[in-house]
mmCIF file of C-alpha atoms in Angstrom:
data_model
loop_
_atom_site.group_PDB
_atom_site.id
_atom_site.type_symbol
_atom_site.label_atom_id
_atom_site.label_comp_id
_atom_site.label_asym_id
_atom_site.label_seq_id
_atom_site.Cartn_x
_atom_site.Cartn_y
_atom_site.Cartn_z
ATOM 1 C CA MET Y 266 105.051 123.778 84.915
ATOM 2 C CA GLU Y 267 106.457 123.850 88.458
ATOM 3 C CA LYS Y 268 103.845 126.418 89.492
ATOM 4 C CA THR Y 269 101.004 124.193 88.227
ATOM 5 C CA ASP Y 270 102.445 121.173 90.046
ATOM 6 C CA SER Y 271 102.928 123.179 93.240
ATOM 7 C CA LEU Y 272 99.394 124.646 93.183
ATOM 8 C CA SER Y 273 97.782 121.284 92.402
ATOM 9 C CA LYS Y 274 99.723 119.628 95.214
ATOM 10 C CA GLN Y 275 98.636 122.333 97.642
ATOM 11 C CA TYR Y 276 95.035 121.932 96.428
ATOM 12 C CA ALA Y 277 94.974 118.124 96.779
ATOM 13 C CA GLU Y 278 96.698 118.029 100.187
ATOM 14 C CA ASP Y 279 93.379 119.076 101.740
ATOM 15 C CA ASN Y 280 91.547 115.894 102.831
ATOM 16 C CA GLU Y 281 88.151 117.071 101.488
ATOM 17 C CA ARG Y 282 89.593 117.772 98.043
ATOM 18 C CA PHE Y 283 91.719 114.606 98.058
ATOM 19 C CA CYS Y 284 88.563 112.561 98.749
ATOM 20 C CA GLU Y 285 86.675 114.348 95.983
ATOM 21 C CA LEU Y 286 89.444 113.610 93.462
ATOM 22 C CA ILE Y 287 89.814 109.931 94.361
ATOM 23 C CA ASN Y 288 86.078 109.269 94.820
ATOM 24 C CA ALA Y 289 85.280 110.911 91.459
ATOM 25 C CA GLY Y 290 88.164 109.401 89.519
ATOM 26 C CA VAL Y 291 88.363 105.934 91.044
ATOM 27 C CA PHE Y 292 85.037 105.146 92.690
ATOM 28 C CA GLN Y 293 82.705 106.683 90.050
ATOM 29 C CA GLY Y 294 81.571 109.409 92.471
ATOM 30 C CA ARG Y 295 80.608 107.078 95.328
ATOM 31 C CA LYS Y 296 81.723 108.454 98.703
ATOM 32 C CA ILE Y 297 84.115 105.652 99.643
ATOM 33 C CA LEU Y 298 86.918 107.827 101.036
ATOM 34 C CA ILE Y 299 85.913 110.087 103.921
ATOM 35 C CA PRO Y 300 88.139 113.013 104.999
ATOM 36 C CA GLU Y 301 88.041 112.007 108.686
ATOM 37 C CA ASN Y 302 89.545 108.616 107.749
ATOM 38 C CA LEU Y 303 92.638 110.088 106.067
ATOM 39 C CA LYS Y 304 95.999 110.893 107.585
ATOM 40 C CA THR Y 305 98.860 112.522 105.689
ATOM 41 C CA VAL Y 306 102.068 110.511 105.983
ATOM 42 C CA ASN Y 307 105.699 111.115 105.115
ATOM 43 C CA THR Y 308 106.124 111.255 101.338
ATOM 44 C CA GLN Y 309 109.861 110.510 101.408
ATOM 45 C CA GLU Y 310 110.618 107.033 100.037
ATOM 46 C CA HIS Y 311 114.201 105.992 100.693
ATOM 47 C CA THR Y 312 116.369 102.905 100.423
ATOM 48 C CA VAL Y 313 120.106 102.238 100.607
ATOM 49 C CA ASP Y 314 122.116 99.253 99.446
ATOM 50 C CA LEU Y 315 125.868 98.722 99.211
ATOM 51 C CA LYS Y 316 126.188 100.514 95.869
ATOM 52 C CA THR Y 317 123.483 103.158 95.649
ATOM 53 C CA GLU Y 318 121.130 105.293 97.646
ATOM 54 C CA THR Y 319 117.644 105.967 96.319
ATOM 55 C CA ALA Y 320 115.542 108.785 97.694
ATOM 56 C CA ARG Y 321 112.300 109.820 96.055
ATOM 57 C CA GLN Y 322 109.726 112.396 97.066
ATOM 58 C CA ARG Y 323 106.196 111.697 95.933
ATOM 59 C CA ASP Y 324 103.626 114.511 95.874
ATOM 60 C CA ILE Y 325 100.968 113.286 98.306
ATOM 61 C CA LEU Y 326 100.543 110.122 100.386
ATOM 62 C CA LYS Y 327 97.563 109.451 102.659
ATOM 63 C CA HIS Y 328 96.890 106.578 105.038
ATOM 64 C CA CYS Y 329 93.263 105.631 104.397
ATOM 65 C CA VAL Y 330 90.691 103.652 106.321
ATOM 66 C CA ILE Y 331 87.861 102.392 104.120
ATOM 67 C CA LYS Y 332 84.822 100.798 105.750
ATOM 68 C CA THR Y 333 82.407 98.918 103.521
ATOM 69 C CA ASP Y 334 79.987 96.069 104.232
ATOM 70 C CA GLY Y 335 81.163 95.827 107.825
ATOM 71 C CA LYS Y 336 84.771 95.271 106.746
ATOM 72 C CA THR Y 337 87.663 97.660 107.286
ATOM 73 C CA THR Y 338 90.518 98.065 104.824
ATOM 74 C CA PHE Y 339 93.724 99.969 105.530
ATOM 75 C CA LEU Y 340 95.734 101.218 102.585
ATOM 76 C CA LEU Y 341 97.998 104.013 101.426
ATOM 77 C CA ILE Y 342 96.958 106.143 98.475
ATOM 78 C CA GLY Y 343 99.484 108.303 96.676
ATOM 79 C CA LEU Y 344 98.669 111.071 94.234
ATOM 80 C CA GLU Y 345 101.180 112.297 91.673
ATOM 81 C CA ASN Y 346 100.459 115.557 89.855
ATOM 82 C CA THR Y 347 101.945 116.195 86.447
ATOM 83 C CA SER Y 348 101.551 119.115 84.065
ATOM 84 C CA TYR Y 349 102.881 117.117 81.087
ATOM 85 C CA ILE Y 350 102.385 113.624 79.689
ATOM 86 C CA ASP Y 351 104.857 111.609 81.744
ATOM 87 C CA TYR Y 352 105.678 108.374 79.945
ATOM 88 C CA ARG Y 353 107.692 107.114 82.931
ATOM 89 C CA ALA Y 354 104.776 107.488 85.367
ATOM 90 C CA PRO Y 355 104.024 103.723 85.658
ATOM 91 C CA LEU Y 356 107.686 102.996 86.466
ATOM 92 C CA ARG Y 357 107.928 105.869 88.950
ATOM 93 C CA SER Y 358 104.688 104.772 90.648
ATOM 94 C CA MET Y 359 105.963 101.199 90.930
ATOM 95 C CA LEU Y 360 109.197 102.477 92.480
ATOM 96 C CA TYR Y 361 107.345 104.650 95.027
ATOM 97 C CA ASN Y 362 105.021 101.811 95.994
ATOM 98 C CA GLY Y 363 107.844 99.274 96.263
ATOM 99 C CA LEU Y 364 109.950 101.571 98.438
ATOM 100 C CA ASN Y 365 106.944 102.250 100.651
ATOM 101 C CA LEU Y 366 106.238 98.527 101.115
ATOM 102 C CA GLU Y 367 109.891 97.941 101.955
ATOM 103 C CA LYS Y 368 109.735 100.733 104.570
ATOM 104 C CA GLN Y 369 106.613 99.178 106.100
ATOM 105 C CA LEU Y 370 108.216 95.720 106.250
ATOM 106 C CA ASP Y 371 111.360 97.161 107.880
ATOM 107 C CA TRP Y 372 109.212 98.870 110.514
ATOM 108 C CA LEU Y 373 107.186 95.692 111.141
ATOM 109 C CA TRP Y 374 110.409 93.668 111.441
ATOM 110 C CA ASP Y 375 111.897 96.101 113.947
ATOM 111 C CA ALA Y 376 108.646 96.049 115.940
ATOM 112 C CA SER Y 377 108.662 92.225 116.093
ATOM 113 C CA LEU Y 378 112.294 91.708 117.186
ATOM 114 C CA HIS Y 379 111.219 91.055 120.788
ATOM 115 C CA GLU Y 380 109.291 87.969 119.634
ATOM 116 C CA SER Y 381 110.840 84.510 119.452
ATOM 117 C CA GLY Y 382 110.351 81.472 117.254
ATOM 118 C CA TYR Y 383 111.791 82.746 113.990
ATOM 119 C CA ASP Y 384 112.922 80.139 111.493
ATOM 120 C CA ARG Y 385 116.131 80.548 109.456
ATOM 121 C CA ASP Y 386 114.367 81.839 106.345
ATOM 122 C CA GLU Y 387 112.521 84.503 108.330
ATOM 123 C CA LEU Y 388 115.745 85.678 109.959
ATOM 124 C CA LEU Y 389 117.566 85.884 106.625
ATOM 125 C CA SER Y 390 114.584 87.605 104.971
ATOM 126 C CA LYS Y 391 114.025 89.950 107.904
ATOM 127 C CA ARG Y 392 110.334 89.164 107.516
ATOM 128 C CA ARG Y 393 107.990 86.721 109.168
ATOM 129 C CA LYS Y 394 106.144 84.671 106.583
ATOM 130 C CA ASP Y 395 102.764 85.885 107.897
ATOM 131 C CA THR Y 396 103.669 89.605 107.951
ATOM 132 C CA LYS Y 397 101.281 91.767 105.968
ATOM 133 C CA ALA Y 398 101.912 95.341 104.889
ATOM 134 C CA ASN Y 399 99.232 97.837 103.903
ATOM 135 C CA PRO Y 400 98.674 98.030 100.135
ATOM 136 C CA CYS Y 401 100.012 101.174 98.498
ATOM 137 C CA ILE Y 402 98.410 102.571 95.338
ATOM 138 C CA THR Y 403 99.511 105.635 93.372
ATOM 139 C CA PHE Y 404 97.238 107.616 91.060
ATOM 140 C CA LEU Y 405 98.402 110.073 88.430
ATOM 141 C CA TRP Y 406 96.591 113.412 88.155
ATOM 142 C CA ASN Y 407 97.163 114.594 84.578
ATOM 143 C CA LEU Y 408 97.001 118.407 84.463
ATOM 144 C CA SER Y 409 98.460 118.787 80.976
ATOM 145 C CA GLY Y 410 95.133 119.504 79.290
ATOM 146 C CA LYS Y 411 95.855 116.660 76.858
ATOM 147 C CA PRO Y 412 94.466 113.114 77.069
ATOM 148 C CA TYR Y 413 97.000 110.716 78.559
ATOM 149 C CA ASN Y 414 98.323 108.528 75.717
ATOM 150 C CA GLY Y 415 101.142 106.785 77.554
ATOM 151 C CA PRO Y 416 101.429 103.309 79.032
ATOM 152 C CA LEU Y 417 98.954 102.282 81.725
ATOM 153 C CA SER Y 418 101.201 99.478 82.941
ATOM 154 C CA LEU Y 419 104.730 98.224 82.518
#
């Protein structure tokens, strides 16, 4: 099981192969993702509060630039490989994506501290109301050889 996950991760880390997987599985074979527009980013998702510390390591995360109809979209696409039917995959994907968005918002907040004109709610939230983070989507690559029969959403 670990060997299959390790080999599939190594296989999909290549930008050409990553694009082939996502374009075939998500975009019905259309060449939407282009290898030159991908950048591998840190897969460690981490958060700490007063009671607990959560650290998760997703398999693959790529920063993507998609250009269609003269518009440019920036997003993060994660790929999780599994060699068994993982019934917790939707929950784990939601956790990864939420932690990633929180990390982005923390970075954007830190980058904007030199600005002025915050209102009380923005200061308490540590987020300007007009701050936008890049969407983060995680796809599951089922390598079990069996059709996935688990939940597709929470």
